Structure formats: structure tokens, C-alpha cells
Amino acid sequence: MTIRKLRVAFIGGGINSAVGYVHFAAIQLDNKFDVVAGAFSRHSESNRQTGEVWGVDASRIYDDWRTCIEQEKGNVDAFVVLTPTPHHFEVLETLLSLYMPVICEKALVSGPTEAKKLELLYDANKHFLAVTFNYSGYAMVRETQRYY
């Protein structure tokens, strides 16, 4: 029996970002996910290049994260939020209002005020929200696990 890979769309995390490639590499470690769409960068050329390098069909590379969500909400299994932390809340608010599954890099939000607002939006019975801790994706951490 073949299990289908989960299809994800990245919001942020382009090749011009500090952590984009780390997240792209980490999401592939267990061969259970495919990045199939995204709004990877606010910079048009970096956005296009990211999709091209990562094998994303050009028709599924979006210049605007809102357009990406609107076009892909029925086509992906989850959205991965990789924008700078001060932008997370706005994206999370949009995705949760649409009941879309979300995987978000740490830190989830920018402080206690946003955390309280997010707590009011989030319902564990209706939403899926996961926070990544990508350090497990670093080779040194994986190597160290063999000894402990």
C-alpha cells in the first residue's frame, strides 16, 4: 500500500530568507511531504527562483500570500508559515478563519498580546496548528541522537 505524501504550500521561506532552505530540507527528511505551492518571497525574482529550484510548478507560485491561500486552500493538506515572526499573526488569523491546517515555525507570535488574540481564535476541536522546532533537522542534532 502506497501512502500519499502530504502536499504543503509555503508562505515565506524563499531562497533569499535566513531559514528557507533549512525548512525545505527538514520537511523532506521523512519523505512524507511535498512542497507543491507557495508565496516564498516578497521579492518577485527570489519567489520565482525558489519555486523553480524546489520543483514547484510555475502556475502554483504566487506573488501574494493571500492569493496563494485563496487558490490553494482546496489543493494542499497544510500551509507552512515561514515569514518573519512579526508577520505570523496576520497569516495565522487568515488561515484559522478558513479552518486550514497550519504548520508554523517558531516563534508562533511576537508576544503576549498576540498570543492572547491567537488563543481566542484557536479551537483545538476545529483547527490544526503545529509549531516546528527545526533544530531536529540539523545533521549534528541527528548525529548526536545516536549516542543518547
mmCIF file of N, CA and C in Angstrom:
data_model
loop_
_atom_site.group_PDB
_atom_site.id
_atom_site.type_symbol
_atom_site.label_atom_id
_atom_site.label_comp_id
_atom_site.label_asym_id
_atom_site.label_seq_id
_atom_site.Cartn_x
_atom_site.Cartn_y
_atom_site.Cartn_z
ATOM 1 N N MET A 1 0.838 -1.183 0.000
ATOM 2 C CA MET A 1 0.000 0.000 0.000
ATOM 3 C C MET A 1 0.886 1.250 0.000
ATOM 4 N N THR A 2 0.640 2.133 -0.943
ATOM 5 C CA THR A 2 1.394 3.375 -1.034
ATOM 6 C C THR A 2 0.642 4.475 -0.305
ATOM 7 N N ILE A 3 1.337 5.167 0.557
ATOM 8 C CA ILE A 3 0.743 6.286 1.281
ATOM 9 C C ILE A 3 1.120 7.569 0.556
ATOM 10 N N ARG A 4 0.106 8.372 0.251
ATOM 11 C CA ARG A 4 0.325 9.631 -0.459
ATOM 12 C C ARG A 4 1.061 10.627 0.436
ATOM 13 N N LYS A 5 2.020 11.319 -0.152
ATOM 14 C CA LYS A 5 2.708 12.375 0.579
ATOM 15 C C LYS A 5 1.735 13.516 0.848
ATOM 16 N N LEU A 6 1.933 14.197 1.955
ATOM 17 C CA LEU A 6 1.133 15.369 2.270
ATOM 18 C C LEU A 6 1.650 16.543 1.449
ATOM 19 N N ARG A 7 0.719 17.262 0.835
ATOM 20 C CA ARG A 7 1.067 18.404 -0.017
ATOM 21 C C ARG A 7 0.985 19.681 0.824
ATOM 22 N N VAL A 8 2.049 20.467 0.797
ATOM 23 C CA VAL A 8 2.066 21.705 1.563
ATOM 24 C C VAL A 8 2.401 22.890 0.670
ATOM 25 N N ALA A 9 1.940 24.058 1.124
ATOM 26 C CA ALA A 9 2.285 25.329 0.492
ATOM 27 C C ALA A 9 3.062 26.146 1.516
ATOM 28 N N PHE A 10 4.174 26.700 1.092
ATOM 29 C CA PHE A 10 4.976 27.566 1.956
ATOM 30 C C PHE A 10 4.496 29.002 1.796
ATOM 31 N N ILE A 11 4.393 29.683 2.910
ATOM 32 C CA ILE A 11 4.201 31.133 2.913
ATOM 33 C C ILE A 11 5.462 31.693 3.551
ATOM 34 N N GLY A 12 6.316 32.279 2.718
ATOM 35 C CA GLY A 12 7.647 32.679 3.159
ATOM 36 C C GLY A 12 8.620 31.540 2.928
ATOM 37 N N GLY A 13 9.830 31.720 3.436
ATOM 38 C CA GLY A 13 10.823 30.660 3.348
ATOM 39 C C GLY A 13 11.518 30.545 2.017
ATOM 40 N N GLY A 14 11.612 31.632 1.287
ATOM 41 C CA GLY A 14 12.278 31.588 -0.008
ATOM 42 C C GLY A 14 13.782 31.421 0.117
ATOM 43 N N ILE A 15 14.432 31.217 -1.016
ATOM 44 C CA ILE A 15 15.878 31.000 -1.015
ATOM 45 C C ILE A 15 16.644 32.237 -0.560
ATOM 46 N N ASN A 16 15.998 33.384 -0.538
ATOM 47 C CA ASN A 16 16.639 34.608 -0.071
ATOM 48 C C ASN A 16 16.426 34.840 1.424
ATOM 49 N N SER A 17 15.757 33.903 2.106
ATOM 50 C CA SER A 17 15.486 34.075 3.533
ATOM 51 C C SER A 17 16.538 33.365 4.367
ATOM 52 N N ALA A 18 16.569 33.693 5.643
ATOM 53 C CA ALA A 18 17.561 33.115 6.549
ATOM 54 C C ALA A 18 17.329 31.628 6.788
ATOM 55 N N VAL A 19 16.075 31.181 6.768
ATOM 56 C CA VAL A 19 15.779 29.792 7.166
ATOM 57 C C VAL A 19 15.034 28.989 6.111
ATOM 58 N N GLY A 20 14.809 29.553 4.961
ATOM 59 C CA GLY A 20 14.001 28.878 3.948
ATOM 60 C C GLY A 20 14.514 27.505 3.566
ATOM 61 N N TYR A 21 15.803 27.422 3.234
ATOM 62 C CA TYR A 21 16.316 26.129 2.801
ATOM 63 C C TYR A 21 16.302 25.103 3.928
ATOM 64 N N VAL A 22 16.557 25.548 5.157
ATOM 65 C CA VAL A 22 16.530 24.624 6.299
ATOM 66 C C VAL A 22 15.151 23.986 6.418
ATOM 67 N N HIS A 23 14.112 24.775 6.289
ATOM 68 C CA HIS A 23 12.754 24.239 6.367
ATOM 69 C C HIS A 23 12.445 23.339 5.170
ATOM 70 N N PHE A 24 12.892 23.743 4.000
ATOM 71 C CA PHE A 24 12.658 22.907 2.813
ATOM 72 C C PHE A 24 13.347 21.553 2.984
ATOM 73 N N ALA A 25 14.574 21.561 3.461
ATOM 74 C CA ALA A 25 15.309 20.309 3.665
ATOM 75 C C ALA A 25 14.676 19.480 4.780
ATOM 76 N N ALA A 26 14.314 20.121 5.874
ATOM 77 C CA ALA A 26 13.763 19.393 7.029
ATOM 78 C C ALA A 26 12.424 18.738 6.702
ATOM 79 N N ILE A 27 11.607 19.399 5.906
ATOM 80 C CA ILE A 27 10.278 18.852 5.607
ATOM 81 C C ILE A 27 10.370 17.606 4.727
ATOM 82 N N GLN A 28 11.542 17.416 4.123
ATOM 83 C CA GLN A 28 11.731 16.259 3.255
ATOM 84 C C GLN A 28 12.444 15.090 3.945
ATOM 85 N N LEU A 29 12.869 15.249 5.181
ATOM 86 C CA LEU A 29 13.670 14.220 5.846
ATOM 87 C C LEU A 29 12.978 12.866 5.913
ATOM 88 N N ASP A 30 11.673 12.865 6.121
ATOM 89 C CA ASP A 30 10.981 11.573 6.249
ATOM 90 C C ASP A 30 10.237 11.163 4.990
ATOM 91 N N ASN A 31 10.396 11.949 3.928
ATOM 92 C CA ASN A 31 9.789 11.631 2.635
ATOM 93 C C ASN A 31 8.264 11.528 2.705
ATOM 94 N N LYS A 32 7.643 12.335 3.577
ATOM 95 C CA LYS A 32 6.189 12.303 3.731
ATOM 96 C C LYS A 32 5.510 13.584 3.268
ATOM 97 N N PHE A 33 6.296 14.578 2.844
ATOM 98 C CA PHE A 33 5.742 15.862 2.436
ATOM 99 C C PHE A 33 6.291 16.278 1.084
ATOM 100 N N ASP A 34 5.485 17.014 0.334
ATOM 101 C CA ASP A 34 5.916 17.662 -0.898
ATOM 102 C C ASP A 34 5.516 19.132 -0.840
ATOM 103 N N VAL A 35 6.454 20.007 -1.147
ATOM 104 C CA VAL A 35 6.122 21.430 -1.295
ATOM 105 C C VAL A 35 5.609 21.582 -2.713
ATOM 106 N N VAL A 36 4.314 21.888 -2.843
ATOM 107 C CA VAL A 36 3.682 21.930 -4.163
ATOM 108 C C VAL A 36 3.247 23.327 -4.581
ATOM 109 N N ALA A 37 3.335 24.288 -3.655
ATOM 110 C CA ALA A 37 2.896 25.650 -3.963
ATOM 111 C C ALA A 37 3.534 26.600 -2.963
ATOM 112 N N GLY A 38 3.465 27.888 -3.265
ATOM 113 C CA GLY A 38 3.958 28.836 -2.292
ATOM 114 C C GLY A 38 3.993 30.264 -2.756
ATOM 115 N N ALA A 39 4.024 31.126 -1.764
ATOM 116 C CA ALA A 39 4.356 32.539 -1.913
ATOM 117 C C ALA A 39 5.621 32.675 -1.077
ATOM 118 N N PHE A 40 6.764 32.391 -1.673
ATOM 119 C CA PHE A 40 8.015 32.183 -0.962
ATOM 120 C C PHE A 40 8.718 33.464 -0.550
ATOM 121 N N SER A 41 8.520 34.521 -1.312
ATOM 122 C CA SER A 41 9.243 35.767 -1.062
ATOM 123 C C SER A 41 8.433 36.947 -1.575
ATOM 124 N N ARG A 42 8.632 38.076 -0.929
ATOM 125 C CA ARG A 42 8.005 39.322 -1.411
ATOM 126 C C ARG A 42 8.726 39.855 -2.640
ATOM 127 N N HIS A 43 9.936 39.366 -2.851
ATOM 128 C CA HIS A 43 10.737 39.780 -3.996
ATOM 129 C C HIS A 43 10.445 38.837 -5.155
ATOM 130 N N SER A 44 9.883 39.377 -6.201
ATOM 131 C CA SER A 44 9.377 38.579 -7.318
ATOM 132 C C SER A 44 10.403 37.595 -7.873
ATOM 133 N N GLU A 45 11.614 38.062 -8.111
ATOM 134 C CA GLU A 45 12.619 37.185 -8.700
ATOM 135 C C GLU A 45 13.003 36.050 -7.740
ATOM 136 N N SER A 46 13.188 36.351 -6.462
ATOM 137 C CA SER A 46 13.500 35.308 -5.472
ATOM 138 C C SER A 46 12.346 34.327 -5.326
ATOM 139 N N ASN A 47 11.138 34.842 -5.388
ATOM 140 C CA ASN A 47 9.944 33.998 -5.300
ATOM 141 C C ASN A 47 9.934 32.991 -6.448
ATOM 142 N N ARG A 48 10.131 33.502 -7.650
ATOM 143 C CA ARG A 48 10.133 32.639 -8.834
ATOM 144 C C ARG A 48 11.285 31.631 -8.784
ATOM 145 N N GLN A 49 12.470 32.111 -8.436
ATOM 146 C CA GLN A 49 13.637 31.233 -8.367
ATOM 147 C C GLN A 49 13.447 30.121 -7.333
ATOM 148 N N THR A 50 12.871 30.469 -6.194
ATOM 149 C CA THR A 50 12.641 29.457 -5.154
ATOM 150 C C THR A 50 11.764 28.340 -5.683
ATOM 151 N N GLY A 51 10.643 28.710 -6.267
ATOM 152 C CA GLY A 51 9.751 27.693 -6.818
ATOM 153 C C GLY A 51 10.422 26.849 -7.872
ATOM 154 N N GLU A 52 11.200 27.486 -8.708
ATOM 155 C CA GLU A 52 11.903 26.766 -9.774
ATOM 156 C C GLU A 52 12.924 25.780 -9.198
ATOM 157 N N VAL A 53 13.745 26.247 -8.260
ATOM 158 C CA VAL A 53 14.770 25.397 -7.650
ATOM 159 C C VAL A 53 14.135 24.227 -6.905
ATOM 160 N N TRP A 54 12.996 24.463 -6.266
ATOM 161 C CA TRP A 54 12.356 23.425 -5.458
ATOM 162 C C TRP A 54 11.353 22.588 -6.241
ATOM 163 N N GLY A 55 11.278 22.814 -7.547
ATOM 164 C CA GLY A 55 10.446 21.971 -8.401
ATOM 165 C C GLY A 55 8.959 22.237 -8.308
ATOM 166 N N VAL A 56 8.572 23.453 -7.950
ATOM 167 C CA VAL A 56 7.161 23.817 -7.871
ATOM 168 C C VAL A 56 6.701 24.314 -9.237
ATOM 169 N N ASP A 57 5.574 23.806 -9.692
ATOM 170 C CA ASP A 57 5.009 24.225 -10.968
ATOM 171 C C ASP A 57 4.821 25.747 -10.963
ATOM 172 N N ALA A 58 5.225 26.407 -12.035
ATOM 173 C CA ALA A 58 5.168 27.868 -12.127
ATOM 174 C C ALA A 58 3.766 28.419 -11.879
ATOM 175 N N SER A 59 2.730 27.657 -12.231
ATOM 176 C CA SER A 59 1.353 28.128 -12.030
ATOM 177 C C SER A 59 0.947 28.130 -10.564
ATOM 178 N N ARG A 60 1.783 27.560 -9.691
ATOM 179 C CA ARG A 60 1.457 27.479 -8.268
ATOM 180 C C ARG A 60 2.436 28.284 -7.414
ATOM 181 N N ILE A 61 3.116 29.218 -8.068
ATOM 182 C CA ILE A 61 3.991 30.162 -7.377
ATOM 183 C C ILE A 61 3.259 31.496 -7.376
ATOM 184 N N TYR A 62 3.036 32.051 -6.197
ATOM 185 C CA TYR A 62 2.198 33.244 -6.055
ATOM 186 C C TYR A 62 3.011 34.413 -5.519
ATOM 187 N N ASP A 63 2.736 35.602 -6.072
ATOM 188 C CA ASP A 63 3.417 36.810 -5.610
ATOM 189 C C ASP A 63 2.845 37.325 -4.301
ATOM 190 N N ASP A 64 1.646 36.880 -3.938
ATOM 191 C CA ASP A 64 0.975 37.371 -2.743
ATOM 192 C C ASP A 64 0.486 36.184 -1.908
ATOM 193 N N TRP A 65 0.762 36.197 -0.616
ATOM 194 C CA TRP A 65 0.383 35.075 0.244
ATOM 195 C C TRP A 65 -1.131 34.891 0.320
ATOM 196 N N ARG A 66 -1.885 35.968 0.250
ATOM 197 C CA ARG A 66 -3.351 35.847 0.315
ATOM 198 C C ARG A 66 -3.888 35.115 -0.932
ATOM 199 N N THR A 67 -3.320 35.439 -2.081
ATOM 200 C CA THR A 67 -3.710 34.756 -3.316
ATOM 201 C C THR A 67 -3.340 33.284 -3.240
ATOM 202 N N CYS A 68 -2.179 32.996 -2.692
ATOM 203 C CA CYS A 68 -1.754 31.601 -2.524
ATOM 204 C C CYS A 68 -2.778 30.832 -1.688
ATOM 205 N N ILE A 69 -3.182 31.407 -0.584
ATOM 206 C CA ILE A 69 -4.172 30.740 0.283
ATOM 207 C C ILE A 69 -5.485 30.545 -0.458
ATOM 208 N N GLU A 70 -5.952 31.586 -1.107
ATOM 209 C CA GLU A 70 -7.236 31.505 -1.815
ATOM 210 C C GLU A 70 -7.201 30.434 -2.905
ATOM 211 N N GLN A 71 -6.128 30.392 -3.669
ATOM 212 C CA GLN A 71 -6.038 29.449 -4.789
ATOM 213 C C GLN A 71 -5.738 28.019 -4.346
ATOM 214 N N GLU A 72 -5.030 27.854 -3.235
ATOM 215 C CA GLU A 72 -4.551 26.533 -2.841
ATOM 216 C C GLU A 72 -5.330 25.891 -1.686
ATOM 217 N N LYS A 73 -6.295 26.606 -1.107
ATOM 218 C CA LYS A 73 -6.948 26.073 0.093
ATOM 219 C C LYS A 73 -7.622 24.720 -0.109
ATOM 220 N N GLY A 74 -8.002 24.356 -1.293
ATOM 221 C CA GLY A 74 -8.577 23.042 -1.541
ATOM 222 C C GLY A 74 -7.596 22.054 -2.159
ATOM 223 N N ASN A 75 -6.376 22.511 -2.386
ATOM 224 C CA ASN A 75 -5.397 21.698 -3.098
ATOM 225 C C ASN A 75 -4.239 21.202 -2.241
ATOM 226 N N VAL A 76 -4.095 21.730 -1.046
ATOM 227 C CA VAL A 76 -2.984 21.332 -0.183
ATOM 228 C C VAL A 76 -3.519 20.781 1.132
ATOM 229 N N ASP A 77 -2.665 20.022 1.794
ATOM 230 C CA ASP A 77 -3.036 19.452 3.085
ATOM 231 C C ASP A 77 -2.730 20.391 4.242
ATOM 232 N N ALA A 78 -1.796 21.321 4.035
ATOM 233 C CA ALA A 78 -1.451 22.286 5.082
ATOM 234 C C ALA A 78 -0.673 23.440 4.477
ATOM 235 N N PHE A 79 -0.704 24.552 5.187
ATOM 236 C CA PHE A 79 0.111 25.710 4.860
ATOM 237 C C PHE A 79 1.216 25.809 5.900
ATOM 238 N N VAL A 80 2.433 26.104 5.441
ATOM 239 C CA VAL A 80 3.585 26.226 6.321
ATOM 240 C C VAL A 80 3.972 27.700 6.366
ATOM 241 N N VAL A 81 3.881 28.297 7.548
ATOM 242 C CA VAL A 81 4.143 29.730 7.716
ATOM 243 C C VAL A 81 5.600 29.927 8.109
ATOM 244 N N LEU A 82 6.352 30.581 7.210
ATOM 245 C CA LEU A 82 7.791 30.777 7.389
ATOM 246 C C LEU A 82 8.192 32.236 7.232
ATOM 247 N N THR A 83 7.241 33.121 7.335
ATOM 248 C CA THR A 83 7.539 34.548 7.238
ATOM 249 C C THR A 83 8.226 34.996 8.525
ATOM 250 N N PRO A 84 8.780 36.213 8.554
ATOM 251 C CA PRO A 84 9.322 36.718 9.822
ATOM 252 C C PRO A 84 8.228 36.730 10.900
ATOM 253 N N THR A 85 8.621 36.454 12.131
ATOM 254 C CA THR A 85 7.670 36.310 13.238
ATOM 255 C C THR A 85 6.674 37.462 13.350
ATOM 256 N N PRO A 86 7.068 38.728 13.165
ATOM 257 C CA PRO A 86 6.073 39.804 13.285
ATOM 258 C C PRO A 86 4.918 39.699 12.281
ATOM 259 N N HIS A 87 5.074 38.880 11.238
ATOM 260 C CA HIS A 87 4.020 38.706 10.235
ATOM 261 C C HIS A 87 3.174 37.455 10.500
ATOM 262 N N HIS A 88 3.583 36.601 11.418
ATOM 263 C CA HIS A 88 2.877 35.342 11.657
ATOM 264 C C HIS A 88 1.413 35.534 12.017
ATOM 265 N N PHE A 89 1.124 36.448 12.952
ATOM 266 C CA PHE A 89 -0.249 36.562 13.436
ATOM 267 C C PHE A 89 -1.233 36.843 12.306
ATOM 268 N N GLU A 90 -0.894 37.754 11.436
ATOM 269 C CA GLU A 90 -1.789 38.100 10.325
ATOM 270 C C GLU A 90 -2.083 36.876 9.450
ATOM 271 N N VAL A 91 -1.060 36.099 9.155
ATOM 272 C CA VAL A 91 -1.238 34.906 8.331
ATOM 273 C C VAL A 91 -2.013 33.840 9.101
ATOM 274 N N LEU A 92 -1.657 33.631 10.363
ATOM 275 C CA LEU A 92 -2.360 32.638 11.186
ATOM 276 C C LEU A 92 -3.841 32.978 11.327
ATOM 277 N N GLU A 93 -4.134 34.237 11.542
ATOM 278 C CA GLU A 93 -5.518 34.677 11.664
ATOM 279 C C GLU A 93 -6.312 34.345 10.397
ATOM 280 N N THR A 94 -5.713 34.602 9.253
ATOM 281 C CA THR A 94 -6.372 34.303 7.980
ATOM 282 C C THR A 94 -6.589 32.805 7.811
ATOM 283 N N LEU A 95 -5.553 32.016 8.055
ATOM 284 C CA LEU A 95 -5.658 30.566 7.870
ATOM 285 C C LEU A 95 -6.638 29.926 8.855
ATOM 286 N N LEU A 96 -6.592 30.348 10.104
ATOM 287 C CA LEU A 96 -7.517 29.781 11.095
ATOM 288 C C LEU A 96 -8.961 30.152 10.787
ATOM 289 N N SER A 97 -9.178 31.349 10.256
ATOM 290 C CA SER A 97 -10.556 31.746 9.906
ATOM 291 C C SER A 97 -11.121 30.869 8.795
ATOM 292 N N LEU A 98 -10.223 30.267 7.999
ATOM 293 C CA LEU A 98 -10.640 29.375 6.907
ATOM 294 C C LEU A 98 -10.560 27.894 7.315
ATOM 295 N N TYR A 99 -10.186 27.642 8.560
ATOM 296 C CA TYR A 99 -10.045 26.278 9.098
ATOM 297 C C TYR A 99 -9.030 25.459 8.304
ATOM 298 N N MET A 100 -7.975 26.114 7.880
ATOM 299 C CA MET A 100 -6.916 25.441 7.147
ATOM 300 C C MET A 100 -5.873 24.906 8.125
ATOM 301 N N PRO A 101 -5.375 23.696 7.914
ATOM 302 C CA PRO A 101 -4.293 23.178 8.756
ATOM 303 C C PRO A 101 -3.034 24.022 8.577
ATOM 304 N N VAL A 102 -2.361 24.311 9.711
ATOM 305 C CA VAL A 102 -1.216 25.208 9.698
ATOM 306 C C VAL A 102 -0.035 24.572 10.429
ATOM 307 N N ILE A 103 1.124 24.694 9.797
ATOM 308 C CA ILE A 103 2.397 24.375 10.432
ATOM 309 C C ILE A 103 3.163 25.693 10.439
ATOM 310 N N CYS A 104 3.588 26.133 11.622
ATOM 311 C CA CYS A 104 4.236 27.445 11.730
ATOM 312 C C CYS A 104 5.592 27.291 12.391
ATOM 313 N N GLU A 105 6.584 28.010 11.858
ATOM 314 C CA GLU A 105 7.886 27.970 12.513
ATOM 315 C C GLU A 105 7.806 28.727 13.832
ATOM 316 N N LYS A 106 8.745 28.416 14.722
ATOM 317 C CA LYS A 106 8.800 29.156 15.978
ATOM 318 C C LYS A 106 9.428 30.509 15.718
ATOM 319 N N ALA A 107 9.198 31.499 16.461
ATOM 320 C CA ALA A 107 8.188 31.643 17.491
ATOM 321 C C ALA A 107 6.822 31.822 16.825
ATOM 322 N N LEU A 108 5.815 31.300 17.487
ATOM 323 C CA LEU A 108 4.477 31.322 16.911
ATOM 324 C C LEU A 108 3.997 32.747 16.675
ATOM 325 N N VAL A 109 4.123 33.607 17.664
ATOM 326 C CA VAL A 109 3.713 35.009 17.555
ATOM 327 C C VAL A 109 4.756 35.892 18.228
ATOM 328 N N SER A 110 4.530 37.208 18.171
ATOM 329 C CA SER A 110 5.537 38.167 18.626
ATOM 330 C C SER A 110 5.464 38.559 20.097
ATOM 331 N N GLY A 111 4.512 38.066 20.835
ATOM 332 C CA GLY A 111 4.470 38.436 22.251
ATOM 333 C C GLY A 111 3.145 38.079 22.882
ATOM 334 N N PRO A 112 2.988 38.423 24.146
ATOM 335 C CA PRO A 112 1.791 38.021 24.892
ATOM 336 C C PRO A 112 0.479 38.599 24.353
ATOM 337 N N THR A 113 0.515 39.787 23.814
ATOM 338 C CA THR A 113 -0.715 40.378 23.270
ATOM 339 C C THR A 113 -1.220 39.553 22.086
ATOM 340 N N GLU A 114 -0.314 39.234 21.161
ATOM 341 C CA GLU A 114 -0.701 38.400 20.015
ATOM 342 C C GLU A 114 -1.061 36.992 20.466
ATOM 343 N N ALA A 115 -0.376 36.480 21.467
ATOM 344 C CA ALA A 115 -0.683 35.137 21.971
ATOM 345 C C ALA A 115 -2.107 35.076 22.515
ATOM 346 N N LYS A 116 -2.515 36.094 23.228
ATOM 347 C CA LYS A 116 -3.885 36.128 23.762
ATOM 348 C C LYS A 116 -4.913 36.215 22.636
ATOM 349 N N LYS A 117 -4.630 37.025 21.614
ATOM 350 C CA LYS A 117 -5.530 37.117 20.461
ATOM 351 C C LYS A 117 -5.630 35.778 19.743
ATOM 352 N N LEU A 118 -4.492 35.121 19.573
ATOM 353 C CA LEU A 118 -4.480 33.820 18.906
ATOM 354 C C LEU A 118 -5.245 32.782 19.717
ATOM 355 N N GLU A 119 -5.099 32.837 21.021
ATOM 356 C CA GLU A 119 -5.816 31.904 21.892
ATOM 357 C C GLU A 119 -7.329 32.039 21.707
ATOM 358 N N LEU A 120 -7.805 33.244 21.485
ATOM 359 C CA LEU A 120 -9.236 33.468 21.261
ATOM 360 C C LEU A 120 -9.696 32.917 19.912
ATOM 361 N N LEU A 121 -8.818 32.893 18.933
ATOM 362 C CA LEU A 121 -9.157 32.390 17.593
ATOM 363 C C LEU A 121 -9.085 30.875 17.496
ATOM 364 N N TYR A 122 -8.179 30.289 18.258
ATOM 365 C CA TYR A 122 -7.863 28.866 18.113
ATOM 366 C C TYR A 122 -8.810 27.986 18.920
ATOM 367 N N ASP A 123 -9.325 26.952 18.261
ATOM 368 C CA ASP A 123 -10.169 25.943 18.901
ATOM 369 C C ASP A 123 -9.584 24.582 18.549
ATOM 370 N N ALA A 124 -9.063 23.893 19.545
ATOM 371 C CA ALA A 124 -8.403 22.600 19.315
ATOM 372 C C ALA A 124 -9.329 21.583 18.667
ATOM 373 N N ASN A 125 -10.622 21.748 18.804
ATOM 374 C CA ASN A 125 -11.579 20.823 18.193
ATOM 375 C C ASN A 125 -11.846 21.129 16.721
ATOM 376 N N LYS A 126 -11.442 22.318 16.268
ATOM 377 C CA LYS A 126 -11.734 22.734 14.897
ATOM 378 C C LYS A 126 -10.492 23.038 14.059
ATOM 379 N N HIS A 127 -9.374 23.270 14.699
ATOM 380 C CA HIS A 127 -8.166 23.694 13.995
ATOM 381 C C HIS A 127 -7.032 22.708 14.203
ATOM 382 N N PHE A 128 -6.127 22.692 13.223
ATOM 383 C CA PHE A 128 -4.844 22.005 13.375
ATOM 384 C C PHE A 128 -3.768 23.070 13.285
ATOM 385 N N LEU A 129 -2.990 23.188 14.343
ATOM 386 C CA LEU A 129 -1.906 24.163 14.382
ATOM 387 C C LEU A 129 -0.699 23.508 15.042
ATOM 388 N N ALA A 130 0.383 23.389 14.290
ATOM 389 C CA ALA A 130 1.618 22.804 14.808
ATOM 390 C C ALA A 130 2.728 23.840 14.704
ATOM 391 N N VAL A 131 3.670 23.760 15.643
ATOM 392 C CA VAL A 131 4.822 24.654 15.638
ATOM 393 C C VAL A 131 6.076 23.805 15.466
ATOM 394 N N THR A 132 6.906 24.174 14.496
ATOM 395 C CA THR A 132 8.125 23.402 14.238
ATOM 396 C C THR A 132 9.264 23.868 15.131
ATOM 397 N N PHE A 133 10.112 22.935 15.426
ATOM 398 C CA PHE A 133 11.368 23.216 16.104
ATOM 399 C C PHE A 133 12.427 22.556 15.235
ATOM 400 N N ASN A 134 12.873 23.271 14.241
ATOM 401 C CA ASN A 134 13.687 22.716 13.168
ATOM 402 C C ASN A 134 15.071 22.249 13.584
ATOM 403 N N TYR A 135 15.456 22.448 14.812
ATOM 404 C CA TYR A 135 16.789 22.001 15.201
ATOM 405 C C TYR A 135 16.943 20.503 15.001
ATOM 406 N N SER A 136 15.851 19.765 15.042
ATOM 407 C CA SER A 136 15.949 18.324 14.794
ATOM 408 C C SER A 136 16.356 18.050 13.351
ATOM 409 N N GLY A 137 16.255 19.043 12.482
ATOM 410 C CA GLY A 137 16.647 18.887 11.091
ATOM 411 C C GLY A 137 18.142 19.091 10.851
ATOM 412 N N TYR A 138 18.857 19.575 11.861
ATOM 413 C CA TYR A 138 20.288 19.793 11.698
ATOM 414 C C TYR A 138 21.034 18.476 11.819
ATOM 415 N N ALA A 139 21.986 18.260 10.936
ATOM 416 C CA ALA A 139 22.739 16.997 10.914
ATOM 417 C C ALA A 139 23.400 16.709 12.253
ATOM 418 N N MET A 140 23.955 17.714 12.909
ATOM 419 C CA MET A 140 24.642 17.482 14.171
ATOM 420 C C MET A 140 23.679 16.966 15.244
ATOM 421 N N VAL A 141 22.471 17.484 15.273
ATOM 422 C CA VAL A 141 21.480 17.017 16.241
ATOM 423 C C VAL A 141 21.099 15.573 15.942
ATOM 424 N N ARG A 142 20.894 15.248 14.685
ATOM 425 C CA ARG A 142 20.554 13.858 14.317
ATOM 426 C C ARG A 142 21.700 12.921 14.681
ATOM 427 N N GLU A 143 22.928 13.348 14.436
ATOM 428 C CA GLU A 143 24.094 12.525 14.751
ATOM 429 C C GLU A 143 24.196 12.306 16.260
ATOM 430 N N THR A 144 23.971 13.354 17.031
ATOM 431 C CA THR A 144 24.057 13.272 18.492
ATOM 432 C C THR A 144 23.026 12.286 19.043
ATOM 433 N N GLN A 145 21.868 12.207 18.431
ATOM 434 C CA GLN A 145 20.813 11.298 18.912
ATOM 435 C C GLN A 145 21.281 9.853 18.927
ATOM 436 N N ARG A 146 22.215 9.501 18.097
ATOM 437 C CA ARG A 146 22.694 8.117 18.047
ATOM 438 C C ARG A 146 23.439 7.742 19.313
ATOM 439 N N TYR A 147 23.925 8.732 20.050
ATOM 440 C CA TYR A 147 24.744 8.457 21.223
ATOM 441 C C TYR A 147 23.978 8.608 22.535
ATOM 442 N N TYR A 148 22.710 9.013 22.482
ATOM 443 C CA TYR A 148 21.936 9.215 23.722
ATOM 444 C C TYR A 148 20.639 8.448 23.692
#
